[in-house]
Amino acid sequence: MWLQFSQTGSECPGCGGGARRVELSVIPPLILLPVLLHIAALHFLLGVVSLIALPGLVLWYYYSTHRKKGRTLFFLSLALFSIGYMYFLFLTEVLPRGDFGLIQPAVVTLGVMLTLAALFHTKRDPGIVRLNLEDVHSTVTYHSPLAERDSAVNGGKHDVTMTVANRAETAKPEEADLQESGRRNWCPVCKGVRPPRAGHCRICGVCVRRLDHHCVWINSCVGLANHRSFLLLLLLFLSTSLYGIGLVLRSVCPDQLLLTALLYCPGVYDQYSAALCFTCAWYSSMVSCGLLHLLLVQIINVSFNVTEREARLALREKTARSSYWGLVVDTGVYSRGFRGNWAEFMSMGEKLNPPTPLPTDLV
């Protein structure tokens, strides 16, 4: 769901090739993030209020749009702008304050570039199920098989109808299993039978192979074709973020340990530049904690060979074993053991060749 004032979007009459639709939901993060961070740098109490209000507004908007199953570029815009803005402040505020050489900024720059490259790769086709319309709307008429003849009876002239009947009875359980499997895998929206473990995303409006979940931060589904790159994206972002947070705290609190500097840094609000850097370190830490939890859930799910979608359905139907407050969910359906599950995960999607995305598909 787009923002209320951008449901119809706006048009750019001066753009080449005619009017183009501009989604206004990308604009609020560009204003909201820097304004709140600069307000938070003015005073400690303002910092507490701002750092509580920012995730509160994001969560409120997430649940308001998630309830209506609408797409929005708000979260993708916030994610990209957060990376770009934190990198900008690192170059303009942190580097001049700290005693750094060429290695530290080079590592941060490389981390940002690799994170954006992983995001670009993850935004590709997640494994969309492309149904064959000829199979969905088949016009083939099936006839019953002819009676077989037994060559050992009456010189092959006797119709052995019992043989056909016996085969038909034998095939009934298999046909029933196929019908039950087709019923479970039937998508009422796409009007077709999808592969096992595939699911329909009501936000994207398509069926995705081995659907894990729809990630609003990349504005795309996570499925068979991009699940590995999604985990790589989380690892790269967290590594770059944690390294950058350490450099920021070294520059504003050089005489304290990194673990304690984030909780207590005396005199940091005496200078606005230092306070802004300290506020950005707190903001990055909050984002990193959220993504660290997401990464932990993903690693656990892969270890048990269960997707997030399957885990939610199993918990709802009470068909899975749950422990550690629902953090570990074991359905026991597809698990092949720890090593087997990770071997399957690392090799899945190798035979899929996702098409090269268009520029409009990357948003």
GROMACS .gro file of C-alpha atoms in nm, residues 153-309:
model
  157
  153VAL     CA    1  -0.667  -6.856  -2.309
  154ASN     CA    2  -0.869  -6.953  -2.623
  155GLY     CA    3  -0.579  -6.873  -2.847
  156GLY     CA    4  -0.574  -6.515  -2.742
  157LYS     CA    5  -0.941  -6.457  -2.820
  158HIS     CA    6  -1.067  -6.438  -2.460
  159ASP     CA    7  -1.106  -6.085  -2.312
  160VAL     CA    8  -0.946  -6.079  -1.971
  161THR     CA    9  -1.146  -5.790  -1.824
  162MET     CA   10  -1.043  -5.876  -1.468
  163THR     CA   11  -0.686  -5.777  -1.546
  164VAL     CA   12  -0.797  -5.426  -1.636
  165ALA     CA   13  -1.020  -5.408  -1.331
  166ASN     CA   14  -0.740  -5.517  -1.104
  167ARG     CA   15  -0.508  -5.254  -1.249
  168ALA     CA   16  -0.775  -4.990  -1.209
  169GLU     CA   17  -0.818  -5.079  -0.843
  170THR     CA   18  -0.443  -5.077  -0.793
  171ALA     CA   19  -0.418  -4.734  -0.953
  172LYS     CA   20  -0.692  -4.586  -0.734
  173PRO     CA   21  -0.468  -4.515  -0.430
  174GLU     CA   22  -0.203  -4.358  -0.653
  175GLU     CA   23  -0.463  -4.142  -0.827
  176ALA     CA   24  -0.604  -4.042  -0.489
  177ASP     CA   25  -0.256  -3.939  -0.372
  178LEU     CA   26  -0.204  -3.737  -0.689
  179GLN     CA   27  -0.541  -3.567  -0.647
  180GLU     CA   28  -0.466  -3.488  -0.283
  181SER     CA   29  -0.123  -3.352  -0.377
  182GLY     CA   30  -0.278  -3.145  -0.653
  183ARG     CA   31  -0.541  -3.013  -0.413
  184ARG     CA   32  -0.276  -2.905  -0.164
  185ASN     CA   33  -0.060  -2.742  -0.431
  186TRP     CA   34  -0.346  -2.582  -0.622
  187CYS     CA   35  -0.333  -2.201  -0.622
  188PRO     CA   36  -0.685  -2.055  -0.638
  189VAL     CA   37  -0.547  -1.715  -0.739
  190CYS     CA   38  -0.313  -1.821  -1.021
  191LYS     CA   39  -0.551  -2.104  -1.122
  192GLY     CA   40  -0.281  -2.367  -1.152
  193VAL     CA   41  -0.091  -2.643  -0.973
  194ARG     CA   42   0.233  -2.516  -0.828
  195PRO     CA   43   0.540  -2.723  -0.729
  196PRO     CA   44   0.570  -2.861  -0.375
  197ARG     CA   45   0.675  -2.603  -0.113
  198ALA     CA   46   0.579  -2.319  -0.344
  199GLY     CA   47   0.352  -2.050  -0.207
  200HIS     CA   48   0.145  -1.757  -0.329
  201CYS     CA   49   0.252  -1.410  -0.222
  202ARG     CA   50  -0.052  -1.188  -0.184
  203ILE     CA   51   0.167  -0.877  -0.199
  204CYS     CA   52   0.349  -0.960  -0.523
  205GLY     CA   53   0.051  -1.149  -0.666
  206VAL     CA   54   0.259  -1.447  -0.789
  207CYS     CA   55   0.352  -1.798  -0.678
  208VAL     CA   56   0.717  -1.844  -0.575
  209ARG     CA   57   0.912  -2.170  -0.556
  210ARG     CA   58   1.003  -2.261  -0.198
  211LEU     CA   59   0.860  -1.934  -0.073
  212ASP     CA   60   1.018  -1.825   0.255
  213HIS     CA   61   0.865  -1.482   0.311
  214HIS     CA   62   0.807  -1.143   0.151
  215CYS     CA   63   1.076  -0.900   0.264
  216VAL     CA   64   0.962  -0.538   0.264
  217TRP     CA   65   1.320  -0.413   0.295
  218ILE     CA   66   1.405  -0.542  -0.052
  219ASN     CA   67   1.047  -0.508  -0.184
  220SER     CA   68   1.057  -0.866  -0.309
  221CYS     CA   69   0.995  -1.224  -0.206
  222VAL     CA   70   1.265  -1.456  -0.076
  223GLY     CA   71   1.239  -1.790  -0.253
  224LEU     CA   72   1.429  -2.072  -0.415
  225ALA     CA   73   1.635  -1.857  -0.653
  226ASN     CA   74   1.746  -1.578  -0.417
  227HIS     CA   75   1.744  -1.727  -0.066
  228ARG     CA   76   2.121  -1.783  -0.061
  229SER     CA   77   2.194  -1.430  -0.179
  230PHE     CA   78   1.952  -1.299   0.084
  231LEU     CA   79   2.157  -1.460   0.360
  232LEU     CA   80   2.473  -1.323   0.200
  233LEU     CA   81   2.314  -0.977   0.197
  234LEU     CA   82   2.242  -1.000   0.571
  235LEU     CA   83   2.597  -1.114   0.645
  236LEU     CA   84   2.757  -0.837   0.441
  237PHE     CA   85   2.535  -0.566   0.587
  238LEU     CA   86   2.590  -0.679   0.945
  239SER     CA   87   2.967  -0.710   0.900
  240THR     CA   88   2.994  -0.364   0.746
  241SER     CA   89   2.760  -0.209   1.003
  242LEU     CA   90   2.935  -0.356   1.306
  243TYR     CA   91   3.276  -0.257   1.173
  244GLY     CA   92   3.154   0.097   1.106
  245ILE     CA   93   2.999   0.125   1.453
  246GLY     CA   94   3.331   0.028   1.605
  247LEU     CA   95   3.512   0.299   1.408
  248VAL     CA   96   3.256   0.561   1.511
  249LEU     CA   97   3.287   0.478   1.880
  250ARG     CA   98   3.666   0.485   1.853
  251SER     CA   99   3.647   0.838   1.713
  252VAL     CA  100   3.403   0.987   1.967
  253CYS     CA  101   3.504   0.783   2.274
  254PRO     CA  102   3.872   0.695   2.220
  255ASP     CA  103   3.943   0.627   2.588
  256GLN     CA  104   3.668   0.370   2.644
  257LEU     CA  105   3.605   0.012   2.552
  258LEU     CA  106   3.374  -0.040   2.255
  259LEU     CA  107   3.127  -0.244   2.459
  260THR     CA  108   3.082   0.030   2.717
  261ALA     CA  109   3.121   0.334   2.491
  262LEU     CA  110   2.779   0.278   2.332
  263LEU     CA  111   2.612   0.283   2.676
  264TYR     CA  112   2.810   0.565   2.835
  265CYS     CA  113   3.025   0.823   2.663
  266PRO     CA  114   3.079   1.133   2.882
  267GLY     CA  115   3.100   1.469   2.711
  268VAL     CA  116   2.976   1.341   2.378
  269TYR     CA  117   2.698   1.602   2.364
  270ASP     CA  118   2.941   1.890   2.420
  271GLN     CA  119   3.013   1.896   2.047
  272TYR     CA  120   2.735   1.866   1.792
  273SER     CA  121   2.951   1.671   1.547
  274ALA     CA  122   3.042   1.410   1.809
  275ALA     CA  123   2.680   1.387   1.922
  276LEU     CA  124   2.565   1.330   1.563
  277CYS     CA  125   2.819   1.050   1.518
  278PHE     CA  126   2.715   0.894   1.848
  279THR     CA  127   2.347   0.910   1.747
  280CYS     CA  128   2.422   0.742   1.414
  281ALA     CA  129   2.608   0.467   1.600
  282TRP     CA  130   2.298   0.406   1.811
  283TYR     CA  131   2.072   0.405   1.505
  284SER     CA  132   2.300   0.159   1.326
  285SER     CA  133   2.310  -0.061   1.636
  286MET     CA  134   1.930  -0.076   1.651
  287VAL     CA  135   1.909  -0.172   1.284
  288SER     CA  136   2.186  -0.430   1.327
  289CYS     CA  137   2.007  -0.593   1.623
  290GLY     CA  138   1.692  -0.636   1.417
  291LEU     CA  139   1.879  -0.786   1.123
  292LEU     CA  140   2.085  -1.005   1.354
  293HIS     CA  141   1.763  -1.158   1.486
  294LEU     CA  142   1.644  -1.211   1.128
  295LEU     CA  143   1.973  -1.378   1.036
  296LEU     CA  144   1.953  -1.604   1.341
  297VAL     CA  145   1.600  -1.715   1.248
  298GLN     CA  146   1.710  -1.782   0.891
  299ILE     CA  147   2.006  -1.994   1.000
  300ILE     CA  148   1.787  -2.198   1.234
  301ASN     CA  149   1.524  -2.253   0.965
  302VAL     CA  150   1.785  -2.367   0.713
  303SER     CA  151   1.931  -2.604   0.972
  304PHE     CA  152   1.589  -2.770   1.010
  305ASN     CA  153   1.500  -2.739   0.638
  306VAL     CA  154   1.188  -2.535   0.700
  307THR     CA  155   1.082  -2.205   0.547
  308GLU     CA  156   0.935  -1.917   0.742
  309ARG     CA  157   0.604  -1.971   0.566
   0.00000   0.00000   0.00000
